[in-house]
Coordinates of C-alpha atoms in Angstrom, one line a residue:
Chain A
X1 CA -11.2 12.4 -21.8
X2 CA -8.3 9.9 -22.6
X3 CA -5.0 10.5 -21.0
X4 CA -2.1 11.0 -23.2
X5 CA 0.4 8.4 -23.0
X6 CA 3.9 10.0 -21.9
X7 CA 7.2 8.4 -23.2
X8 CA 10.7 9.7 -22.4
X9 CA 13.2 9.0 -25.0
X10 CA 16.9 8.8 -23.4
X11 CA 20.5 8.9 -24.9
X12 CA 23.4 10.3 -25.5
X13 CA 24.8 13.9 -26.4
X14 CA 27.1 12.5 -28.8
X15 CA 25.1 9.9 -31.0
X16 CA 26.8 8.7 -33.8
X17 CA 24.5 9.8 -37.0
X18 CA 22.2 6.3 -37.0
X19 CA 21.4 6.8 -33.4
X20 CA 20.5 10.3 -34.4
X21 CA 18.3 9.3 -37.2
X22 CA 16.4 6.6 -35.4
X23 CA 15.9 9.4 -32.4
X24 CA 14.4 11.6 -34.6
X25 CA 12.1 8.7 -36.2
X26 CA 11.2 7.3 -32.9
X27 CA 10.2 11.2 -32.0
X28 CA 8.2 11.7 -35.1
X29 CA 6.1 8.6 -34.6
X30 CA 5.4 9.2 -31.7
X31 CA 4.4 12.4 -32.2
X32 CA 1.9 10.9 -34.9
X33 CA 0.6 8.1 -31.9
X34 CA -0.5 11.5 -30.0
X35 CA 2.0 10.7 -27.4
X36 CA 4.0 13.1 -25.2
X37 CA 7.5 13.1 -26.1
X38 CA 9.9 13.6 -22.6
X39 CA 13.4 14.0 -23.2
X40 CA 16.9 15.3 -20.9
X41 CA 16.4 18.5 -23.4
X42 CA 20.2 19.1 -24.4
X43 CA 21.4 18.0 -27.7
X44 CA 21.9 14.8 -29.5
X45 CA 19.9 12.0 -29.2
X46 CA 18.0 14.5 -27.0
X47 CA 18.0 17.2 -29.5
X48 CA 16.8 14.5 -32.4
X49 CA 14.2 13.1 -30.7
X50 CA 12.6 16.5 -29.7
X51 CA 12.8 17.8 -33.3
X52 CA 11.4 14.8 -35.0
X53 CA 8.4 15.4 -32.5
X54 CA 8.2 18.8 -32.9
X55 CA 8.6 18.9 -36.9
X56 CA 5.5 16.5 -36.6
X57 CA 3.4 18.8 -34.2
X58 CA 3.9 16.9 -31.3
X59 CA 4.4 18.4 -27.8
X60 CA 8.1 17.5 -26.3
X61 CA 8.4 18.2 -22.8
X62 CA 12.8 18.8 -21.7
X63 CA 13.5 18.2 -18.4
X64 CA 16.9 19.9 -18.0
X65 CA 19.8 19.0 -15.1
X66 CA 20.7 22.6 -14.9
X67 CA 19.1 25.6 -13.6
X68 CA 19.1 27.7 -16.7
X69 CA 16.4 27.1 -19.1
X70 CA 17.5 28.8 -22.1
X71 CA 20.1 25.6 -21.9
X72 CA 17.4 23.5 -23.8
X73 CA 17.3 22.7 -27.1
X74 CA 15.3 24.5 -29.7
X75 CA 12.8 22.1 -30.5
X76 CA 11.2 21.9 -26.9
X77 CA 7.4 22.9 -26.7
X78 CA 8.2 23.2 -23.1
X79 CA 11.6 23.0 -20.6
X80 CA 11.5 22.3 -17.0
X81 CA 14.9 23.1 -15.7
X82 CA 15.1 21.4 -12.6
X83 CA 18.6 22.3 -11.2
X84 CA 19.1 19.3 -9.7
X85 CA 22.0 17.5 -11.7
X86 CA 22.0 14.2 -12.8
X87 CA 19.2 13.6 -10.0
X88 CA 16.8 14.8 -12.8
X89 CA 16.9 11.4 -14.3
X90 CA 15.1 10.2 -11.6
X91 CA 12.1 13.1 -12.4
X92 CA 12.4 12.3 -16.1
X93 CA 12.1 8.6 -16.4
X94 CA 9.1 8.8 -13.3
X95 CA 7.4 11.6 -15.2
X96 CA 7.3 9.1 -18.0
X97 CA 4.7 6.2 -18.4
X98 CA 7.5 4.3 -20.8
X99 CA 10.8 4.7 -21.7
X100 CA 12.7 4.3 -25.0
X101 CA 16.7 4.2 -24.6
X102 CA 18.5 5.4 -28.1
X103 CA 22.2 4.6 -28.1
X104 CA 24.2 4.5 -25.0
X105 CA 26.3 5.9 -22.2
X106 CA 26.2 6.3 -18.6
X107 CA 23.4 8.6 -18.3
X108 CA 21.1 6.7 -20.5
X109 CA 22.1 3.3 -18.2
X110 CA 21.0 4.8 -15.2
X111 CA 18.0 6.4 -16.6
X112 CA 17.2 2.6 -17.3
X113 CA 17.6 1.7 -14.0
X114 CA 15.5 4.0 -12.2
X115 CA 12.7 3.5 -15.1
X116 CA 12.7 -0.6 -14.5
X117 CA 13.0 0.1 -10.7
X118 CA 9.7 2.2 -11.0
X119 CA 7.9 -0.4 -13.1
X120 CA 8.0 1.5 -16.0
X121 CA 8.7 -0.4 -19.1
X122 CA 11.8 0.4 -20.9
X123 CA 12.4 -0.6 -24.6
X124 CA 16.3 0.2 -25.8
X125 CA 17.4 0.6 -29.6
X126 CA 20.8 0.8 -31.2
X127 CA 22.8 0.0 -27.7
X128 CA 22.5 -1.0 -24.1
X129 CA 21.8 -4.7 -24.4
X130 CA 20.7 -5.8 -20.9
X131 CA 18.8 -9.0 -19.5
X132 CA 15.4 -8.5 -18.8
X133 CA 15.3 -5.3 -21.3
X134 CA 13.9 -5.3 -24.6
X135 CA 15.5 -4.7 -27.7
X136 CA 14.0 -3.5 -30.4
X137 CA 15.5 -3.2 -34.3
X138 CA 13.6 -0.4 -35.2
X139 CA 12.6 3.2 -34.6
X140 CA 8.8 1.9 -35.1
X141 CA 9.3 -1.1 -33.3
X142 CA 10.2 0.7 -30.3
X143 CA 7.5 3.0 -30.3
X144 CA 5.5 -0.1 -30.9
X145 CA 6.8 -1.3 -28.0
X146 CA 6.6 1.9 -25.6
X147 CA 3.1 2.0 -26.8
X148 CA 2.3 -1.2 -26.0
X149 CA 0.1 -1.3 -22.8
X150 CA -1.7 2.0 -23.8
X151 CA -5.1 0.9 -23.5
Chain B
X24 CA 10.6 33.6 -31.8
X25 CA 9.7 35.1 -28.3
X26 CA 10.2 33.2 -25.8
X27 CA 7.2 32.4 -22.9
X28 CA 7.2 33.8 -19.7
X29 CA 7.1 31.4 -17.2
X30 CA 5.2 32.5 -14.2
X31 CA 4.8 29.5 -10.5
X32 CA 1.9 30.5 -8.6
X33 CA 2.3 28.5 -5.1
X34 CA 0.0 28.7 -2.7
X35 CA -1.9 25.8 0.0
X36 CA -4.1 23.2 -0.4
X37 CA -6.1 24.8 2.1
X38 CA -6.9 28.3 1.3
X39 CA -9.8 30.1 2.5
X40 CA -12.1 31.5 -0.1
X41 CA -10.8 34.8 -0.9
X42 CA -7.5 33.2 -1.8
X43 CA -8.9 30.5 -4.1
X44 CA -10.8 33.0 -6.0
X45 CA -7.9 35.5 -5.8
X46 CA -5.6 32.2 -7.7
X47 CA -8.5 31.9 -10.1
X48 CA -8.4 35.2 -10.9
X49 CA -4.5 35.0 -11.0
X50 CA -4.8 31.7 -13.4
X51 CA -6.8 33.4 -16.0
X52 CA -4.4 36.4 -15.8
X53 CA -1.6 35.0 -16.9
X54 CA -2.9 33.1 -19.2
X55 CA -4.5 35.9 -21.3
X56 CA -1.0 37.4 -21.1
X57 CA 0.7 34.7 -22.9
X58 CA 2.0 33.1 -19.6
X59 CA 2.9 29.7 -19.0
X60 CA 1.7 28.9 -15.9
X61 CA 3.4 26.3 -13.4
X62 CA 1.9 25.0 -10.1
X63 CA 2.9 22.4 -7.8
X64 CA -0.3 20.4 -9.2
X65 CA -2.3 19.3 -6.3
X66 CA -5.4 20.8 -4.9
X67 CA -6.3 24.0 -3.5
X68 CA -4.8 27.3 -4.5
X69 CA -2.5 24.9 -7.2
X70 CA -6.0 23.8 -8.8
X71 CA -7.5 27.6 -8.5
X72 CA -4.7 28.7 -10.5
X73 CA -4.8 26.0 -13.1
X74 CA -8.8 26.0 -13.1
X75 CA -8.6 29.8 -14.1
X76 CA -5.5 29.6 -16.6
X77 CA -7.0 26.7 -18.5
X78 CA -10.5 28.1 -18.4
X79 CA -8.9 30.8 -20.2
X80 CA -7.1 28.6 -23.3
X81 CA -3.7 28.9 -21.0
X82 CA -0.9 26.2 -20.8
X83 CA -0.3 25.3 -16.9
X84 CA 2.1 22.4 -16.7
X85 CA 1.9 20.6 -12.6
X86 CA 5.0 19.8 -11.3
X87 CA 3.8 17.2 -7.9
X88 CA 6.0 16.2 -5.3
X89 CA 4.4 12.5 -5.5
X90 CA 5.6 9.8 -8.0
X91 CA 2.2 9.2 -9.6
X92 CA 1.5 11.5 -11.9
X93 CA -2.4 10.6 -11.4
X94 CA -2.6 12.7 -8.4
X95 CA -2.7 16.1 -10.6
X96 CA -5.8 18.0 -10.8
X97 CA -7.8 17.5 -13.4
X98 CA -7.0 20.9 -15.0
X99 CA -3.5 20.5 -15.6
X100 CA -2.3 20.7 -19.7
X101 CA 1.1 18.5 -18.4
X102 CA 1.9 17.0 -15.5
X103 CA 5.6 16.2 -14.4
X104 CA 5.2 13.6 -11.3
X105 CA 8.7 14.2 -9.6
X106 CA 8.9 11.7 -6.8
X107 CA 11.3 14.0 -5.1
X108 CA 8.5 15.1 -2.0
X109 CA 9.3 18.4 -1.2
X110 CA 12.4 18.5 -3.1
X111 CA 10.4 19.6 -5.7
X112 CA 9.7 22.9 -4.6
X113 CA 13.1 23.6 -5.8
X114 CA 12.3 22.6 -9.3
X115 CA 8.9 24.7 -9.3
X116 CA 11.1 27.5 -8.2
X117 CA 14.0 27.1 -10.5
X118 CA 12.0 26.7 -13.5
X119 CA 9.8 29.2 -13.5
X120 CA 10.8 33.0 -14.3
X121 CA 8.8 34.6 -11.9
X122 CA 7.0 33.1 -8.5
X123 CA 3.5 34.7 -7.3
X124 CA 2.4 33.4 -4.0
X125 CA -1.1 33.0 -3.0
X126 CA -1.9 32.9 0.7
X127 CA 0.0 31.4 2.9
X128 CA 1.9 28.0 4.9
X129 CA 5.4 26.9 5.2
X130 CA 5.7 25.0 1.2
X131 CA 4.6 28.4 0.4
X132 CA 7.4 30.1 2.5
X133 CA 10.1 27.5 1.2
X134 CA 8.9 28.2 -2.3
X135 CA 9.5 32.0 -1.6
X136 CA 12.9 31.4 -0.1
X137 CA 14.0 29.1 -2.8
X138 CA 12.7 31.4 -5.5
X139 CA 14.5 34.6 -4.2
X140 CA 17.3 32.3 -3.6
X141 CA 18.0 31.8 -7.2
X142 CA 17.2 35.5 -7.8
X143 CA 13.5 35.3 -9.6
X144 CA 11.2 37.8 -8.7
X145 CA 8.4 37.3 -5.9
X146 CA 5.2 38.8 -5.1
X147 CA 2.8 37.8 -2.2
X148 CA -1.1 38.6 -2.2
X149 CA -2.6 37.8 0.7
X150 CA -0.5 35.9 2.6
X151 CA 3.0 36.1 3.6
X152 CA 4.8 39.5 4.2
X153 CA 8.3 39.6 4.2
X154 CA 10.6 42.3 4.4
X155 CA 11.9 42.7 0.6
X156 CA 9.3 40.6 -0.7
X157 CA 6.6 43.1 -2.2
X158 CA 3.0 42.7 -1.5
X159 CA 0.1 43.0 -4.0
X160 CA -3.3 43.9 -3.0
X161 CA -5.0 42.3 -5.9
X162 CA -4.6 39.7 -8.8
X163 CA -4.3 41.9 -11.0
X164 CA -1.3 43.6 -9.3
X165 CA 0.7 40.3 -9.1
X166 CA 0.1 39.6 -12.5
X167 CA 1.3 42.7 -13.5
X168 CA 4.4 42.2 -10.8
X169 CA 5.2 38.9 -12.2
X170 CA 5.2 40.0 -15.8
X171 CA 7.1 42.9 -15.3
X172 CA 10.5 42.8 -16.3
X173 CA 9.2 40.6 -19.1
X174 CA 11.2 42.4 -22.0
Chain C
X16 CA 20.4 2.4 23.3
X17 CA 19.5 5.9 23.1
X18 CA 19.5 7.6 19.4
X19 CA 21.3 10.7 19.1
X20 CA 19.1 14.0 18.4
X21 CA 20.3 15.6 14.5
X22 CA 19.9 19.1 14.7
X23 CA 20.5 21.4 11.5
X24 CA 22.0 24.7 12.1
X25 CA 21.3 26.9 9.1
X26 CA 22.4 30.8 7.9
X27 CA 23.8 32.5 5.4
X28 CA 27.3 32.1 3.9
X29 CA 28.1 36.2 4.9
X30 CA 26.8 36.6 8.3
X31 CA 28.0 39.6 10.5
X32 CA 30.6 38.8 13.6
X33 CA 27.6 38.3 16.2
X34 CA 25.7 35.9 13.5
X35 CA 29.1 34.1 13.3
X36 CA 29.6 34.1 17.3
X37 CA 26.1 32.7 17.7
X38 CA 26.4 29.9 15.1
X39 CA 29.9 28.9 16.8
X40 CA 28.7 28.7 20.2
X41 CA 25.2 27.1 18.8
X42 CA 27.7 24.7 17.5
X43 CA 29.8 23.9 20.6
X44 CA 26.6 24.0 23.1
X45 CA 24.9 21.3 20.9
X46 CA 28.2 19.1 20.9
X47 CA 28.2 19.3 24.4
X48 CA 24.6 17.9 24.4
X49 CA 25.5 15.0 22.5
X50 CA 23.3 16.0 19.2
X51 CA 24.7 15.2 16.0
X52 CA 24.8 18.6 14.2
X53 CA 24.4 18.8 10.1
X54 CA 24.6 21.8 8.4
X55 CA 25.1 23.2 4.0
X56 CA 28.5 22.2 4.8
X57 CA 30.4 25.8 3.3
X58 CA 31.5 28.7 4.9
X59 CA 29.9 31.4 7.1
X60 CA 27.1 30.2 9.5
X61 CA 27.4 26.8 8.5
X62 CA 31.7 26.8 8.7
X63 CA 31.0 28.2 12.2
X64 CA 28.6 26.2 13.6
X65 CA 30.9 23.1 12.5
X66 CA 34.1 24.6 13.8
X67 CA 31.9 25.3 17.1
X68 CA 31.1 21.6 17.2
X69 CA 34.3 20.0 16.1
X70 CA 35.8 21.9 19.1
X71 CA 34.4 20.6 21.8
X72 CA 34.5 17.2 20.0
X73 CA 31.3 16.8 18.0
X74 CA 30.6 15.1 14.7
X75 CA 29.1 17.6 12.0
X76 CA 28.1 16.5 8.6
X77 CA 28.0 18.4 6.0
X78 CA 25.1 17.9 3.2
X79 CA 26.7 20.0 0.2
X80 CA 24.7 21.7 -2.8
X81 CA 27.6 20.8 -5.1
X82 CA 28.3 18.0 -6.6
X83 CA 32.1 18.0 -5.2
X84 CA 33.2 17.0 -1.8
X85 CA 36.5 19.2 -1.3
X86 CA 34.2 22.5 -0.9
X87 CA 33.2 21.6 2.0
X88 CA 34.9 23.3 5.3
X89 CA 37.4 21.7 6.8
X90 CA 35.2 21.5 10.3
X91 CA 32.8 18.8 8.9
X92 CA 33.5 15.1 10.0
X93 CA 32.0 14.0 7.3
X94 CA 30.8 15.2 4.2
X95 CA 27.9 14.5 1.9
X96 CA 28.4 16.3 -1.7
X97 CA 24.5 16.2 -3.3
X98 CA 25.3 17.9 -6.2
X99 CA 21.2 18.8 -6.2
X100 CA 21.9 22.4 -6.0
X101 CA 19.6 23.8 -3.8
X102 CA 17.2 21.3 -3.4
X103 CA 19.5 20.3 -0.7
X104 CA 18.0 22.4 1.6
X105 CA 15.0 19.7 1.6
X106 CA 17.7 17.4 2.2
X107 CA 19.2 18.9 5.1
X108 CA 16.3 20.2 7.1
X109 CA 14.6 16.8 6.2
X110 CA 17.1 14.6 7.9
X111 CA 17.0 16.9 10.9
X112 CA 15.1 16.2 14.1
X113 CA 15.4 20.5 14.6
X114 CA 16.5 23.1 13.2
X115 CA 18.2 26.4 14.4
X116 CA 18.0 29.5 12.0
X117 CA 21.2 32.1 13.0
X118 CA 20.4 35.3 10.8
X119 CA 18.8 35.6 7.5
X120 CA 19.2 35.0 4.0
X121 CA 16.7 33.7 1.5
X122 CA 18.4 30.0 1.3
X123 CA 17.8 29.7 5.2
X124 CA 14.3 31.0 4.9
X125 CA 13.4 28.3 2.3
X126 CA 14.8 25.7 5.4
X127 CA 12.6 27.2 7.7
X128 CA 9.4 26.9 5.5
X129 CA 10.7 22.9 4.3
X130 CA 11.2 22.4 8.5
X131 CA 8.1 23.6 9.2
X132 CA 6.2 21.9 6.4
X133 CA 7.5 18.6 7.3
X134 CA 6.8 19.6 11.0
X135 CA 10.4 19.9 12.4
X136 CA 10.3 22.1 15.1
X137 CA 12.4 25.7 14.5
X138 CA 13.6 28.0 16.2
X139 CA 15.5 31.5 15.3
X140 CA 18.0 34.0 16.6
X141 CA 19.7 37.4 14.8
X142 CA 17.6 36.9 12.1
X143 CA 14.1 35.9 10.7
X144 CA 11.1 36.5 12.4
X145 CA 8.5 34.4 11.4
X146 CA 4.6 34.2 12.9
X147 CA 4.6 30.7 14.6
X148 CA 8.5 30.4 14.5
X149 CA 9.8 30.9 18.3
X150 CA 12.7 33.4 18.1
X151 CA 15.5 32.9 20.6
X152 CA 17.6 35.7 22.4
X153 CA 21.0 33.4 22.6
X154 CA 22.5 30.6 21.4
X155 CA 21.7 29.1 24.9
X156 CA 18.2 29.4 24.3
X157 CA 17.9 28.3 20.8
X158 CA 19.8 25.0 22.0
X159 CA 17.7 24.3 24.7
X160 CA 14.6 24.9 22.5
X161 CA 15.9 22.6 19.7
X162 CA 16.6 20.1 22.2
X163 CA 13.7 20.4 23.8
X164 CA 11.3 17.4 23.1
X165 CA 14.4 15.3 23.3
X166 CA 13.1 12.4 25.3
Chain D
X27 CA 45.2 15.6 7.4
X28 CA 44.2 13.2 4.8
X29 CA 41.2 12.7 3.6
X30 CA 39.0 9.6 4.1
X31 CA 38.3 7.6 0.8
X32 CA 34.8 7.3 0.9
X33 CA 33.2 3.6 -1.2
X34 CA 28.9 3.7 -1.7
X35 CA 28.3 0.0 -1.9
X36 CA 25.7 -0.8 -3.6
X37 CA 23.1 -3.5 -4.0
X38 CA 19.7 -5.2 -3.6
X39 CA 17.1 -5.4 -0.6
X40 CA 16.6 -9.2 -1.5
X41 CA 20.1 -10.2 -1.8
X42 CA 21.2 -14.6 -2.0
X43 CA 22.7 -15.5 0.9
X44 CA 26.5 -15.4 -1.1
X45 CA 25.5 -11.7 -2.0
X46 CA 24.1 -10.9 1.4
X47 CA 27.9 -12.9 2.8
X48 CA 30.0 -10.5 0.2
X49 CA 28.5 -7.8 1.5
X50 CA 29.0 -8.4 4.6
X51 CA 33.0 -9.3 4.3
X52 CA 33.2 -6.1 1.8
X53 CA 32.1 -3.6 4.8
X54 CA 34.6 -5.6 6.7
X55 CA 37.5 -5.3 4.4
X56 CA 36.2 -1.7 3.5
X57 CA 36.4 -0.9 7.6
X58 CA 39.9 -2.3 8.0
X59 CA 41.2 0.0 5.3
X60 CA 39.9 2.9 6.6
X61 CA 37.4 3.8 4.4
X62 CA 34.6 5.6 5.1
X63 CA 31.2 3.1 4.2
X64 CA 28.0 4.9 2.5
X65 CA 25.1 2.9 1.2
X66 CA 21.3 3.5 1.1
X67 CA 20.7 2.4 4.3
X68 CA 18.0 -0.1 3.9
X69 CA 17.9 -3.6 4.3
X70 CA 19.5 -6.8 2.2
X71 CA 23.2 -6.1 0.8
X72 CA 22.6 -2.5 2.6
X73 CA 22.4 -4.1 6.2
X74 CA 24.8 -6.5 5.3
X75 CA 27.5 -4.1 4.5
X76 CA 26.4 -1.8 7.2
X77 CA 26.8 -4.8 9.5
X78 CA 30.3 -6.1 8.6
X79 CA 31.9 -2.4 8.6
X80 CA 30.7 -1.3 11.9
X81 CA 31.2 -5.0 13.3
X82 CA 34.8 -4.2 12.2
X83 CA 34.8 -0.6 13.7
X84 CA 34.0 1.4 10.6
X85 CA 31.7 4.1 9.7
X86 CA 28.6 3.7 7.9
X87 CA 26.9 6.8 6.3
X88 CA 23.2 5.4 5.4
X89 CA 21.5 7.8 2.6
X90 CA 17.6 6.9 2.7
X91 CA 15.4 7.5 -0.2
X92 CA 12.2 7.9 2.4
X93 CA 11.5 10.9 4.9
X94 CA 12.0 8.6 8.2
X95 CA 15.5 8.3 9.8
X96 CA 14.2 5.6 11.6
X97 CA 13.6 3.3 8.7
X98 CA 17.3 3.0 8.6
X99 CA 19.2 -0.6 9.8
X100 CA 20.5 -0.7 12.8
X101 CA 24.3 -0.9 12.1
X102 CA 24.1 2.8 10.3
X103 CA 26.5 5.2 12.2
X104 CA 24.5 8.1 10.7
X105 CA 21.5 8.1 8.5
X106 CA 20.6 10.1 6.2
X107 CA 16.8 10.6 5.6
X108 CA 16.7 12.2 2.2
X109 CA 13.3 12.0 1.2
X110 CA 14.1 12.1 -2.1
X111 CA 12.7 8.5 -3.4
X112 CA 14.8 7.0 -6.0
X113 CA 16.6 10.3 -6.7
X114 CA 18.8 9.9 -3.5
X115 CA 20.5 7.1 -5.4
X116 CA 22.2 10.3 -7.3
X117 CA 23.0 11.7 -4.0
X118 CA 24.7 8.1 -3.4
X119 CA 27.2 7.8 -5.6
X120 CA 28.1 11.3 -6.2
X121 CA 29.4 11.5 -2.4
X122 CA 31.2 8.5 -2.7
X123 CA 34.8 8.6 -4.5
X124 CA 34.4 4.8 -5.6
X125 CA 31.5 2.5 -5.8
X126 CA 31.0 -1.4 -5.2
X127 CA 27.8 -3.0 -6.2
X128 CA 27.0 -6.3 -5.0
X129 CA 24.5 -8.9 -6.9
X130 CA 21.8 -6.8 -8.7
X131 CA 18.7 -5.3 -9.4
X132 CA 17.4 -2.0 -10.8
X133 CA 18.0 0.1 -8.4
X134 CA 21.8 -0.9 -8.4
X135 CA 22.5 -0.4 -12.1
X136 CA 20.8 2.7 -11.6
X137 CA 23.8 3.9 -9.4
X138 CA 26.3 1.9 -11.3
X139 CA 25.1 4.3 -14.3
X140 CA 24.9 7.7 -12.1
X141 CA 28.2 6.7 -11.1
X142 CA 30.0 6.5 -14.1
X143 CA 28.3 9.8 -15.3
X144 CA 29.6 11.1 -12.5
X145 CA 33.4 9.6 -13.3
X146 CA 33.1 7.4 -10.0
X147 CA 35.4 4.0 -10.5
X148 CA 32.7 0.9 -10.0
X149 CA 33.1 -2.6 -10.1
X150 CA 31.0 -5.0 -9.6
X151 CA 30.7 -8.6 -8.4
X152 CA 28.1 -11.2 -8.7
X153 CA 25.6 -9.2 -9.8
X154 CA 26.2 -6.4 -12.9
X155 CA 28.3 -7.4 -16.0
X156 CA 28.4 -4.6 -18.2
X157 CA 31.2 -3.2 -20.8
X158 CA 33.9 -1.2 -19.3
X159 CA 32.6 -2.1 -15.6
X160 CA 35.4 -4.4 -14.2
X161 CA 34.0 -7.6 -12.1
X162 CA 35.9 -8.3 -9.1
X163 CA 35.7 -11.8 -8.5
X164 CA 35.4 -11.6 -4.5
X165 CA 35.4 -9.3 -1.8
X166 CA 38.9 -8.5 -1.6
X167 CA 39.3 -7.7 -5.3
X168 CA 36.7 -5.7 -4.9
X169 CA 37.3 -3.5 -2.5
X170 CA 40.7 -3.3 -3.8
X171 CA 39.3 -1.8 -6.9
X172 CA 37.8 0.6 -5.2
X173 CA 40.8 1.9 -3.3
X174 CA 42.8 1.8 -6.0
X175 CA 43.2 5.2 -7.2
X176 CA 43.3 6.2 -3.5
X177 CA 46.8 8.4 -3.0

């Protein structure tokens, strides 16, 4: 049986309304590709992403910071609320077999971060510009990209 | 929409038959309940409960300590490699509604601690006893434990 | 040169006056020894073990749930603020050589079982009782045993 | 009593020798101001800083991301094994009040990131450029940054 490739999309509570378009683009293609979607689980970009894969019957796993689950967004198949604070975007982006970073802001940096530092590939769209990380200029060009070294 | 009840089921990697059979049993329970079933993911009682959940058509999302999500039994639906080591007890705990605990050991015992901790019900079968923990004397009583304030 | 012994001393945040007398003198008889003690860092068990220590002139650190420094008690020397919530408790017990349980709770059980499982020795007094956890009958005791493959 | 300021300083385990020699003068000047020193303990800009502050009489908290005190440098005051993996880089910076990162790497913008989430100052220096991260141009600057807010 062929594994399913896992991607965690990453960004910002407060995207401005392009970011939240290509989030919920990049979620319903990869929904399409058969990929899992993993995402922080609270709202905007994380929101977008998980109801773009969702509307497209795709499976979007949220990975919350808090401990209360019903804190997820509504278009989650299923939430993991870890409790753990902002150490859960260390479980997120190693859960993940790829990462795609939508917009910006701290949380999204570090999420980055930890995903390079585990060897996972990271592709960014629509913000953080950072050497050695791939940009792409499209929602399907960063699935493209997350997608890449799915055999 | 109702929401799932999520139910852990912890337990060792090494249990002795009756307890492997006694997760099985436990697995396909919940699962024929509506559960979703959580498990730390590896082998032994973990891999009994996710055998007889998903033999069942049941949803059991793995949730390992390790950082490579390969390491889940092969009858996981999702698997969420943590990386955290034991950390991620607390996560198991925390997200789930409800803990059952299979047999015994100490990751059992932390898993029971940390689940009462954070006020979810716990029920023991075969294995621990402890004082305002209840025990079940069969699968079917734990299933009906964990399930039970499920509105 | 010789590296100091950490011992955690855990218990609940409401213990009675003899848990509280225990954890203080548990505190002061492992400064005496030399040991470094760490403990959760907030009041009860843990504020009296550190004001034990800090008395007769040991260093206590303090490895918080929160993610805020200034809630810990003022008896720490120094203070680590997690902000994992309580997957701390793999923290603390993790980074301990030994660990003393003074009275109950379900926070300190779930340090027992993470001690145990990453085969720090344990030891109780006033409170759990635990099959293949020694129980101690005074502070005295449960020093000595916590100290007591201290080469 | 007041408070220690406590500065993470951050940075690579394969630093240049420039990095490895700000480091070094960092946990120096860091020491001489009173500051309490946390970084994660390992080797590279870790040891260096770890050397310089307690050459100059400081304290160094190391905060390991492995299970095993004793992978910790030699010039820790007190380690920290966490055991958390990468995740203990959140641990890190949330019980710092300021953070320095020196040079580069994944790891590193991993805590700059975590940081800022967490509304830590940071500055960086030869290493990190990133919008609304100020880059201290040596040592001193540095570490005057990351007093700066201190009352």
């Amino acid at each position: 049986m062929k594994r399913s490739r896992y991607v965690a999309v990453c960004g910002a509570s407060d995207p401005d309304p392009e970011q939240r378009e290509l989030a919920r683009e990049v979620g319903r293609r990869l929904a399409e590709a058969g990929a899992v979607v993993l995402c922080g689980g609270l709202g905007g970009v994380m929101e977008a992403v998980a109801e773009g894969a969702s509307n497209a019957g795709g499976t979007v796993l949220g990975i919350l910071p808090g401990a209360d689950r019903t804190a997820g967004n509504p278009h989650l198949t299923f939430t993991i609320a870890t409790g753990l604070g902002e150490a859960r975007n260390a479980v997120l982006t190693n859960a993940a077999d790829a990462v795609i970073a939508v917009g910006g802001g701290w949380g999204t940096l570090s999420e980055i971060g930890l995903a390079r530092r585990r060897d996972r590939p990271v592709v960014t769209v629509a913000g953080w510009e950072l050497e050695g990380v791939p940009v792409a200029i499209s929602a399907e060009e960063a699935v493209r990209a997350a997608l890449a070294d799915d055999g």
